[in-house]
PDB file of C-alpha atoms in Angstrom:
ATOM      1  CA  GLY A   1      64.554 152.812  -9.702  1.00  0.00           C
ATOM      2  CA  ALA A   2      62.316 153.128 -12.742  1.00  0.00           C
ATOM      3  CA  LEU A   3      60.178 150.337 -14.205  1.00  0.00           C
ATOM      4  CA  THR A   4      60.288 149.770 -17.984  1.00  0.00           C
ATOM      5  CA  LEU A   5      57.738 147.567 -19.746  1.00  0.00           C
ATOM      6  CA  LEU A   6      59.480 145.654 -22.568  1.00  0.00           C
ATOM      7  CA  ASP A   7      56.825 143.190 -23.754  1.00  0.00           C
ATOM      8  CA  VAL A   8      53.511 141.510 -22.905  1.00  0.00           C
ATOM      9  CA  ALA A   9      52.834 137.820 -23.555  1.00  0.00           C
ATOM     10  CA  GLN A  10      49.529 136.433 -24.813  1.00  0.00           C
ATOM     11  CA  ASP A  11      48.792 135.041 -21.342  1.00  0.00           C
ATOM     12  CA  GLY A  12      49.135 138.520 -19.878  1.00  0.00           C
ATOM     13  CA  SER A  13      52.629 138.085 -18.421  1.00  0.00           C
ATOM     14  CA  TRP A  14      54.857 141.149 -18.506  1.00  0.00           C
ATOM     15  CA  LEU A  15      58.548 141.370 -19.276  1.00  0.00           C
ATOM     16  CA  VAL A  16      59.943 144.325 -17.360  1.00  0.00           C
ATOM     17  CA  THR A  17      63.221 145.756 -16.159  1.00  0.00           C
ATOM     18  CA  ARG A  18      63.829 147.680 -12.972  1.00  0.00           C
ATOM     19  CA  ASP A  19      66.351 150.327 -13.915  1.00  0.00           C
ATOM     20  CA  GLU A  20      68.667 151.433 -11.137  1.00  0.00           C
ATOM     21  CA  THR A  21      70.139 154.919 -11.482  1.00  0.00           C
ATOM     22  CA  GLN A  22      72.673 156.801  -9.406  1.00  0.00           C
ATOM     23  CA  THR A  23      73.118 160.542  -8.969  1.00  0.00           C
ATOM     24  CA  ARG A  24      76.122 162.104  -7.300  1.00  0.00           C
ATOM     25  CA  MET A  25      77.037 165.589  -6.055  1.00  0.00           C
ATOM     26  CA  PHE A  26      80.404 167.250  -6.559  1.00  0.00           C
ATOM     27  CA  LEU A  27      81.805 170.368  -4.919  1.00  0.00           C
ATOM     28  CA  HIS A  28      84.337 172.741  -6.467  1.00  0.00           C
ATOM     29  CA  THR A  29      85.838 175.364  -4.174  1.00  0.00           C
ATOM     30  CA  ALA A  30      87.805 178.494  -4.985  1.00  0.00           C
ATOM     31  CA  GLY A  31      91.475 177.756  -5.485  1.00  0.00           C
ATOM     32  CA  SER A  32      90.991 174.036  -6.105  1.00  0.00           C
ATOM     33  CA  THR A  33      91.671 172.355  -9.434  1.00  0.00           C
ATOM     34  CA  GLY A  34      89.058 169.623  -9.338  1.00  0.00           C
ATOM     35  CA  VAL A  35      85.899 168.524  -7.571  1.00  0.00           C
ATOM     36  CA  LYS A  36      85.138 166.708  -4.327  1.00  0.00           C
ATOM     37  CA  ASP A  37      82.423 164.053  -4.141  1.00  0.00           C
ATOM     38  CA  VAL A  38      79.889 165.100  -1.485  1.00  0.00           C
ATOM     39  CA  SER A  39      77.215 162.537  -2.393  1.00  0.00           C
ATOM     40  CA  TRP A  40      74.957 160.923   0.167  1.00  0.00           C
ATOM     41  CA  LEU A  41      73.749 157.332  -0.344  1.00  0.00           C
ATOM     42  CA  GLY A  42      72.972 156.528  -3.972  1.00  0.00           C
ATOM     43  CA  ASN A  43      70.604 159.206  -5.164  1.00  0.00           C
ATOM     44  CA  SER A  44      71.326 162.726  -3.938  1.00  0.00           C
ATOM     45  CA  ILE A  45      70.556 165.835  -5.965  1.00  0.00           C
ATOM     46  CA  SER A  46      72.172 169.178  -5.120  1.00  0.00           C
ATOM     47  CA  THR A  47      69.760 172.055  -4.641  1.00  0.00           C
ATOM     48  CA  ASP A  48      71.393 175.066  -3.022  1.00  0.00           C
ATOM     49  CA  LEU A  49      74.752 176.192  -1.693  1.00  0.00           C
ATOM     50  CA  SER A  50      75.008 178.912   0.943  1.00  0.00           C
ATOM     51  CA  ASP A  51      76.611 182.182  -0.162  1.00  0.00           C
ATOM     52  CA  ASP A  52      79.765 181.427   1.825  1.00  0.00           C
ATOM     53  CA  GLY A  53      79.993 177.912   0.398  1.00  0.00           C
ATOM     54  CA  THR A  54      79.875 176.176   3.795  1.00  0.00           C
ATOM     55  CA  LEU A  55      76.376 174.642   3.749  1.00  0.00           C
ATOM     56  CA  LEU A  56      74.733 172.437   1.134  1.00  0.00           C
ATOM     57  CA  ALA A  57      71.010 171.670   0.923  1.00  0.00           C
ATOM     58  CA  PHE A  58      70.054 168.690  -1.204  1.00  0.00           C
ATOM     59  CA  THR A  59      67.345 166.135  -1.921  1.00  0.00           C
ATOM     60  CA  ASP A  60      67.736 162.480  -1.006  1.00  0.00           C
ATOM     61  CA  GLN A  61      65.748 160.307  -3.435  1.00  0.00           C
ATOM     62  CA  SER A  62      67.126 156.967  -2.281  1.00  0.00           C
ATOM     63  CA  ALA A  63      64.830 154.164  -1.143  1.00  0.00           C
ATOM     64  CA  GLU A  64      65.724 155.012   2.464  1.00  0.00           C
ATOM     65  CA  ALA A  65      64.223 158.491   2.052  1.00  0.00           C
ATOM     66  CA  GLY A  66      60.688 157.218   1.471  1.00  0.00           C
ATOM     67  CA  SER A  67      58.114 157.965  -1.210  1.00  0.00           C
ATOM     68  CA  ARG A  68      58.141 161.730  -0.527  1.00  0.00           C
ATOM     69  CA  TYR A  69      61.946 161.991  -0.561  1.00  0.00           C
ATOM     70  CA  ALA A  70      63.910 163.864   2.110  1.00  0.00           C
ATOM     71  CA  VAL A  71      65.238 167.390   2.587  1.00  0.00           C
ATOM     72  CA  MET A  72      68.857 167.120   3.701  1.00  0.00           C
ATOM     73  CA  VAL A  73      71.651 169.483   4.710  1.00  0.00           C
ATOM     74  CA  ARG A  74      75.342 168.934   5.225  1.00  0.00           C
ATOM     75  CA  LYS A  75      78.382 171.116   5.759  1.00  0.00           C
ATOM     76  CA  THR A  76      80.831 171.121   2.886  1.00  0.00           C
ATOM     77  CA  ASP A  77      83.704 170.232   5.238  1.00  0.00           C
ATOM     78  CA  GLY A  78      82.637 166.590   4.979  1.00  0.00           C
ATOM     79  CA  SER A  79      80.394 166.454   8.060  1.00  0.00           C
ATOM     80  CA  PRO A  80      77.600 163.848   7.915  1.00  0.00           C
ATOM     81  CA  ALA A  81      74.298 164.814   6.312  1.00  0.00           C
ATOM     82  CA  VAL A  82      71.243 165.569   8.455  1.00  0.00           C
ATOM     83  CA  ARG A  83      67.635 164.922   7.456  1.00  0.00           C
ATOM     84  CA  ILE A  84      65.367 167.840   8.362  1.00  0.00           C
ATOM     85  CA  GLY A  85      62.063 166.845   6.761  1.00  0.00           C
ATOM     86  CA  GLU A  86      60.275 165.260   3.835  1.00  0.00           C
ATOM     87  CA  GLY A  87      60.181 166.636   0.299  1.00  0.00           C
ATOM     88  CA  SER A  88      62.720 168.150  -2.080  1.00  0.00           C
ATOM     89  CA  ALA A  89      65.077 170.878  -0.850  1.00  0.00           C
ATOM     90  CA  THR A  90      64.712 174.127  -2.817  1.00  0.00           C
ATOM     91  CA  GLY A  91      66.762 176.781  -0.999  1.00  0.00           C
ATOM     92  CA  ILE A  92      68.740 178.011   2.029  1.00  0.00           C
ATOM     93  CA  SER A  93      67.884 181.309   3.730  1.00  0.00           C
ATOM     94  CA  PRO A  94      70.629 183.985   3.654  1.00  0.00           C
ATOM     95  CA  ASP A  95      71.129 183.638   7.429  1.00  0.00           C
ATOM     96  CA  HIS A  96      71.375 179.809   7.237  1.00  0.00           C
ATOM     97  CA  ARG A  97      68.390 179.585   9.593  1.00  0.00           C
ATOM     98  CA  LEU A  98      65.788 178.014   7.284  1.00  0.00           C
ATOM     99  CA  VAL A  99      65.553 175.621   4.346  1.00  0.00           C
ATOM    100  CA  LEU A 100      62.739 175.596   1.796  1.00  0.00           C
ATOM    101  CA  GLY A 101      61.162 172.255   0.978  1.00  0.00           C
ATOM    102  CA  ASP A 102      58.678 171.134  -1.690  1.00  0.00           C
ATOM    103  CA  VAL A 103      56.653 168.082  -0.634  1.00  0.00           C
ATOM    104  CA  PRO A 104      55.362 166.096  -3.673  1.00  0.00           C
ATOM    105  CA  THR A 105      51.705 165.938  -2.688  1.00  0.00           C
ATOM    106  CA  VAL A 106      48.769 166.936  -4.941  1.00  0.00           C
ATOM    107  CA  PRO A 107      48.920 169.888  -4.973  1.00  0.00           C
ATOM    108  CA  SER A 108      52.509 170.213  -3.795  1.00  0.00           C
ATOM    109  CA  GLN A 109      53.140 171.638  -0.320  1.00  0.00           C
ATOM    110  CA  GLN A 110      55.806 174.284   0.257  1.00  0.00           C
ATOM    111  CA  ARG A 111      57.425 174.250   3.695  1.00  0.00           C
ATOM    112  CA  LEU A 112      60.007 176.165   5.716  1.00  0.00           C
ATOM    113  CA  TYR A 113      62.153 173.882   7.852  1.00  0.00           C
ATOM    114  CA  PRO A 114      64.195 175.390  10.712  1.00  0.00           C
ATOM    115  CA  LEU A 115      67.839 174.342  11.038  1.00  0.00           C
ATOM    116  CA  GLY A 116      67.723 174.982  14.771  1.00  0.00           C
ATOM    117  CA  PRO A 117      64.962 175.627  17.299  1.00  0.00           C
ATOM    118  CA  GLY A 118      61.595 176.478  15.779  1.00  0.00           C
ATOM    119  CA  GLU A 119      58.517 175.041  14.128  1.00  0.00           C
ATOM    120  CA  THR A 120      58.038 173.907  10.536  1.00  0.00           C
ATOM    121  CA  ILE A 121      55.901 176.409   8.582  1.00  0.00           C
ATOM    122  CA  ASN A 122      53.432 175.166   5.963  1.00  0.00           C
ATOM    123  CA  LEU A 123      53.316 177.962   3.400  1.00  0.00           C
ATOM    124  CA  LYS A 124      49.977 178.972   1.867  1.00  0.00           C
ATOM    125  CA  TRP A 125      49.114 181.711  -0.604  1.00  0.00           C
ATOM    126  CA  PRO A 126      45.405 182.389  -1.221  1.00  0.00           C
ATOM    127  CA  GLY A 127      44.618 182.298  -4.938  1.00  0.00           C
ATOM    128  CA  LEU A 128      47.680 180.266  -5.963  1.00  0.00           C
ATOM    129  CA  GLU A 129      46.834 176.681  -6.859  1.00  0.00           C
ATOM    130  CA  ASP A 130      50.014 175.607  -8.637  1.00  0.00           C
ATOM    131  CA  VAL A 131      53.295 176.894  -7.189  1.00  0.00           C
ATOM    132  CA  GLY A 132      56.262 176.234  -9.443  1.00  0.00           C
ATOM    133  CA  PHE A 133      59.162 178.227  -7.979  1.00  0.00           C
ATOM    134  CA  VAL A 134      59.974 179.644  -4.540  1.00  0.00           C
ATOM    135  CA  SER A 135      63.212 181.277  -3.358  1.00  0.00           C
ATOM    136  CA  PHE A 136      64.415 183.544  -0.572  1.00  0.00           C
ATOM    137  CA  PHE A 137      64.552 187.292  -1.100  1.00  0.00           C
ATOM    138  CA  PRO A 138      67.996 188.761  -0.270  1.00  0.00           C
ATOM    139  CA  ASP A 139      66.653 190.301   2.953  1.00  0.00           C
ATOM    140  CA  GLY A 140      65.886 186.810   4.288  1.00  0.00           C
ATOM    141  CA  GLN A 141      62.504 188.102   5.488  1.00  0.00           C
ATOM    142  CA  SER A 142      60.460 187.518   2.344  1.00  0.00           C
ATOM    143  CA  LEU A 143      60.125 185.103  -0.567  1.00  0.00           C
ATOM    144  CA  VAL A 144      59.893 185.132  -4.350  1.00  0.00           C
ATOM    145  CA  VAL A 145      56.892 182.960  -5.243  1.00  0.00           C
ATOM    146  CA  CYS A 146      55.952 182.001  -8.812  1.00  0.00           C
ATOM    147  CA  GLY A 147      52.724 180.193  -9.547  1.00  0.00           C
ATOM    148  CA  SER A 148      49.291 180.271 -11.155  1.00  0.00           C
ATOM    149  CA  GLY A 149      45.692 180.269  -9.989  1.00  0.00           C
ATOM    150  CA  SER A 150      42.351 179.221 -11.420  1.00  0.00           C
ATOM    151  CA  GLY A 151      42.096 180.627 -14.947  1.00  0.00           C
ATOM    152  CA  ARG A 152      45.202 182.791 -14.452  1.00  0.00           C
ATOM    153  CA  PRO A 153      48.619 182.402 -16.116  1.00  0.00           C
ATOM    154  CA  PRO A 154      51.744 182.017 -13.973  1.00  0.00           C
ATOM    155  CA  ARG A 155      53.259 185.099 -12.380  1.00  0.00           C
ATOM    156  CA  CYS A 156      55.934 185.874  -9.786  1.00  0.00           C
ATOM    157  CA  TYR A 157      55.180 187.629  -6.504  1.00  0.00           C
ATOM    158  CA  ARG A 158      56.817 188.750  -3.286  1.00  0.00           C
ATOM    159  CA  SER A 159      55.474 187.178  -0.103  1.00  0.00           C
ATOM    160  CA  ARG A 160      56.083 187.501   3.599  1.00  0.00           C
ATOM    161  CA  LEU A 161      58.273 184.756   5.009  1.00  0.00           C
ATOM    162  CA  GLU A 162      55.309 182.997   6.627  1.00  0.00           C
ATOM    163  CA  GLY A 163      53.167 183.149   3.457  1.00  0.00           C
ATOM    164  CA  GLY A 164      49.878 184.990   3.032  1.00  0.00           C
ATOM    165  CA  SER A 165      49.415 188.115   0.880  1.00  0.00           C
ATOM    166  CA  LEU A 166      51.213 188.474  -2.462  1.00  0.00           C
ATOM    167  CA  GLU A 167      52.820 191.535  -4.088  1.00  0.00           C
ATOM    168  CA  PRO A 168      53.226 191.191  -7.897  1.00  0.00           C
ATOM    169  CA  LEU A 169      56.846 191.301  -9.096  1.00  0.00           C
ATOM    170  CA  THR A 170      56.524 190.440 -12.797  1.00  0.00           C
ATOM    171  CA  PRO A 171      54.001 190.518 -15.639  1.00  0.00           C
ATOM    172  CA  ASP A 172      51.859 187.470 -16.418  1.00  0.00           C
ATOM    173  CA  SER A 173      53.265 184.344 -18.099  1.00  0.00           C
ATOM    174  CA  VAL A 174      56.435 184.334 -15.980  1.00  0.00           C
ATOM    175  CA  GLY A 175      57.410 181.306 -13.909  1.00  0.00           C
ATOM    176  CA  PHE A 176      60.890 182.196 -12.648  1.00  0.00           C
ATOM    177  CA  ALA A 177      62.468 185.344 -11.178  1.00  0.00           C
ATOM    178  CA  LEU A 178      65.795 186.136  -9.501  1.00  0.00           C
ATOM    179  CA  ALA A 179      66.006 188.963  -6.962  1.00  0.00           C
ATOM    180  CA  ARG A 180      69.102 191.169  -7.216  1.00  0.00           C
ATOM    181  CA  PRO A 181      71.316 191.132  -4.073  1.00  0.00           C
ATOM    182  CA  ASP A 182      70.290 194.681  -3.134  1.00  0.00           C
ATOM    183  CA  GLY A 183      66.607 193.685  -3.308  1.00  0.00           C
ATOM    184  CA  GLN A 184      65.827 196.573  -5.677  1.00  0.00           C
ATOM    185  CA  ALA A 185      65.175 194.598  -8.876  1.00  0.00           C
ATOM    186  CA  VAL A 186      64.403 191.145 -10.237  1.00  0.00           C
ATOM    187  CA  ALA A 187      65.451 189.420 -13.445  1.00  0.00           C
ATOM    188  CA  TYR A 188      62.881 187.251 -15.210  1.00  0.00           C
ATOM    189  CA  ARG A 189      62.486 185.502 -18.539  1.00  0.00           C
ATOM    190  CA  ARG A 190      59.442 185.944 -20.733  1.00  0.00           C
ATOM    191  CA  ALA A 191      58.963 184.602 -24.265  1.00  0.00           C
ATOM    192  CA  GLY A 192      62.675 183.804 -24.482  1.00  0.00           C
ATOM    193  CA  GLN A 193      63.822 187.306 -23.479  1.00  0.00           C
ATOM    194  CA  LEU A 194      65.457 188.215 -20.186  1.00  0.00           C
ATOM    195  CA  TRP A 195      64.033 191.337 -18.535  1.00  0.00           C
ATOM    196  CA  ILE A 196      65.067 193.451 -15.541  1.00  0.00           C
ATOM    197  CA  HIS A 197      62.194 194.769 -13.398  1.00  0.00           C
ATOM    198  CA  PRO A 198      63.033 197.582 -10.915  1.00  0.00           C
ATOM    199  CA  LEU A 199      60.997 197.469  -7.725  1.00  0.00           C
ATOM    200  CA  ASP A 200      60.873 201.253  -7.362  1.00  0.00           C
ATOM    201  CA  GLY A 201      58.131 201.546  -9.962  1.00  0.00           C
ATOM    202  CA  GLY A 202      60.392 202.099 -12.973  1.00  0.00           C
ATOM    203  CA  THR A 203      59.893 200.608 -16.425  1.00  0.00           C
ATOM    204  CA  ASP A 204      61.054 197.075 -17.205  1.00  0.00           C
ATOM    205  CA  ARG A 205      64.048 196.973 -19.540  1.00  0.00           C
ATOM    206  CA  PRO A 206      65.488 194.167 -21.667  1.00  0.00           C
ATOM    207  CA  GLY A 207      68.337 192.330 -19.996  1.00  0.00           C
ATOM    208  CA  PRO A 208      71.491 190.951 -21.636  1.00  0.00           C
ATOM    209  CA  ASP A 209      71.340 188.256 -24.312  1.00  0.00           C
ATOM    210  CA  THR A 210      71.341 184.905 -22.502  1.00  0.00           C
ATOM    211  CA  ARG A 211      70.320 182.635 -25.374  1.00  0.00           C
ATOM    212  CA  GLY A 212      71.851 179.186 -24.968  1.00  0.00           C
ATOM    213  CA  LEU A 213      72.609 179.795 -21.298  1.00  0.00           C
ATOM    214  CA  ASP A 214      70.904 178.695 -18.096  1.00  0.00           C
ATOM    215  CA  VAL A 215      70.864 181.770 -15.831  1.00  0.00           C
ATOM    216  CA  ARG A 216      71.360 180.733 -12.182  1.00  0.00           C
ATOM    217  CA  ARG A 217      71.960 183.826 -10.010  1.00  0.00           C
ATOM    218  CA  TRP A 218      73.112 187.423  -9.759  1.00  0.00           C
ATOM    219  CA  SER A 219      76.747 188.170  -9.022  1.00  0.00           C
ATOM    220  CA  PRO A 220      77.327 189.373  -5.416  1.00  0.00           C
ATOM    221  CA  ASP A 221      77.741 193.003  -6.576  1.00  0.00           C
ATOM    222  CA  GLY A 222      74.475 192.891  -8.568  1.00  0.00           C
ATOM    223  CA  LYS A 223      76.194 194.062 -11.761  1.00  0.00           C
ATOM    224  CA  ALA A 224      76.124 190.758 -13.618  1.00  0.00           C
ATOM    225  CA  LEU A 225      74.365 187.422 -13.927  1.00  0.00           C
ATOM    226  CA  TRP A 226      76.036 184.043 -13.612  1.00  0.00           C
ATOM    227  CA  ALA A 227      74.893 181.356 -16.023  1.00  0.00           C
ATOM    228  CA  LEU A 228      75.597 177.739 -16.900  1.00  0.00           C
ATOM    229  CA  ASP A 229      76.701 176.938 -20.434  1.00  0.00           C
ATOM    230  CA  ARG A 230      75.973 173.277 -21.093  1.00  0.00           C
ATOM    231  CA  GLN A 231      78.646 171.901 -23.402  1.00  0.00           C
ATOM    232  CA  ALA A 232      79.367 168.184 -23.760  1.00  0.00           C
ATOM    233  CA  GLY A 233      78.212 167.537 -20.191  1.00  0.00           C
ATOM    234  CA  ASP A 234      81.020 169.521 -18.552  1.00  0.00           C
ATOM    235  CA  VAL A 235      80.566 172.641 -16.407  1.00  0.00           C
ATOM    236  CA  HIS A 236      81.169 176.022 -17.990  1.00  0.00           C
ATOM    237  CA  ILE A 237      79.997 179.017 -15.958  1.00  0.00           C
ATOM    238  CA  VAL A 238      80.058 182.508 -17.432  1.00  0.00           C
ATOM    239  CA  ARG A 239      79.553 186.026 -16.087  1.00  0.00           C
ATOM    240  CA  ILE A 240      77.203 188.207 -18.145  1.00  0.00           C
ATOM    241  CA  ASP A 241      77.422 191.955 -17.550  1.00  0.00           C
ATOM    242  CA  ALA A 242      73.862 193.182 -16.931  1.00  0.00           C
ATOM    243  CA  ALA A 243      74.502 196.508 -18.677  1.00  0.00           C
ATOM    244  CA  THR A 244      76.684 195.567 -21.645  1.00  0.00           C
ATOM    245  CA  GLY A 245      75.976 191.853 -22.094  1.00  0.00           C
ATOM    246  CA  LYS A 246      79.706 191.045 -22.173  1.00  0.00           C
ATOM    247  CA  ARG A 247      80.399 187.389 -21.358  1.00  0.00           C
ATOM    248  CA  THR A 248      83.412 186.431 -19.241  1.00  0.00           C
ATOM    249  CA  PRO A 249      84.324 182.823 -18.290  1.00  0.00           C
ATOM    250  CA  LEU A 250      84.194 182.178 -14.540  1.00  0.00           C
ATOM    251  CA  VAL A 251      84.684 178.431 -14.088  1.00  0.00           C
ATOM    252  CA  ASP A 252      85.485 175.592 -16.492  1.00  0.00           C
ATOM    253  CA  LEU A 253      85.358 172.115 -15.002  1.00  0.00           C
ATOM    254  CA  GLU A 254      85.595 168.587 -16.339  1.00  0.00           C
ATOM    255  CA  TRP A 255      83.765 165.840 -14.492  1.00  0.00           C
ATOM    256  CA  PRO A 256      85.742 162.885 -13.119  1.00  0.00           C
ATOM    257  CA  ARG A 257      86.600 160.482 -15.927  1.00  0.00           C
ATOM    258  CA  ASP A 258      84.524 157.691 -14.389  1.00  0.00           C
ATOM    259  CA  TRP A 259      81.418 159.875 -14.207  1.00  0.00           C
ATOM    260  CA  ARG A 260      79.718 161.631 -17.096  1.00  0.00           C
ATOM    261  CA  PRO A 261      76.415 163.283 -16.168  1.00  0.00           C
ATOM    262  CA  ALA A 262      73.535 162.368 -18.437  1.00  0.00           C
ATOM    263  CA  PRO A 263      71.799 164.678 -17.962  1.00  0.00           C
ATOM    264  CA  LEU A 264      73.448 167.280 -15.755  1.00  0.00           C
ATOM    265  CA  LEU A 265      70.751 167.733 -13.105  1.00  0.00           C
ATOM    266  CA  GLY A 266      71.858 170.888 -11.396  1.00  0.00           C
ATOM    267  CA  VAL A 267      74.580 173.373 -10.641  1.00  0.00           C
ATOM    268  CA  ARG A 268      74.328 175.766  -7.722  1.00  0.00           C
ATOM    269  CA  LEU A 269      76.696 178.652  -7.130  1.00  0.00           C
ATOM    270  CA  ALA A 270      78.029 180.360  -4.023  1.00  0.00           C
ATOM    271  CA  ASP A 271      79.602 183.793  -3.911  1.00  0.00           C
TER     272      ASP A 271
END
């Protein structure tokens, strides 16, 4: 929980409260009308859902997880959760073989945890001192890495799966990029504008208008972007055509009546 200082007496005594919070995870599957509670203990935060919707990676921030939290995975069929390492979960590889973790050290440590046989990989990128965003490239063999170095603004790069050298993907002052499913372009936001950057050396072009929306991923066919529209705490997901900017509702969900998210911490989408 969090500690809140309310008052201090003249003798130096403190009046404080220890504020207990609870976070829960809900799953909505195609064809269903509602959501299923897939929470684990009292403080689980959803991070990523596999493309086929069968595997969930999440962060356990309960007291049992320890001061560095825990990277967890569980199947969405209701199977028990499995701890695979410390830190916060940040992504599942396309082949379900690896999970990205962010360990809250100073500076933070990015790791690749295997879901089967294999060794944990501590990721390092020479020149990057503050890494803010890491995700898997669609090929499953490389990563999108966004971060900054000494005296340099943030930028997004492509890296080998094991870390090391960096290939620039975006201009400077960009801290988030989404690779298109075909691996031939990335979408990024800069100064409030969404841009599409082709990886074949072409010129960046403005993307569709996404003001007021939280862009989360490309559609499976790479022709649109899926985004979260935050309205009154409920879940409204829209499809934005990458060429025309046309918005089409995808999913509209109301949370269970006994649970109103404040704030809504995260929504992750499967194909």
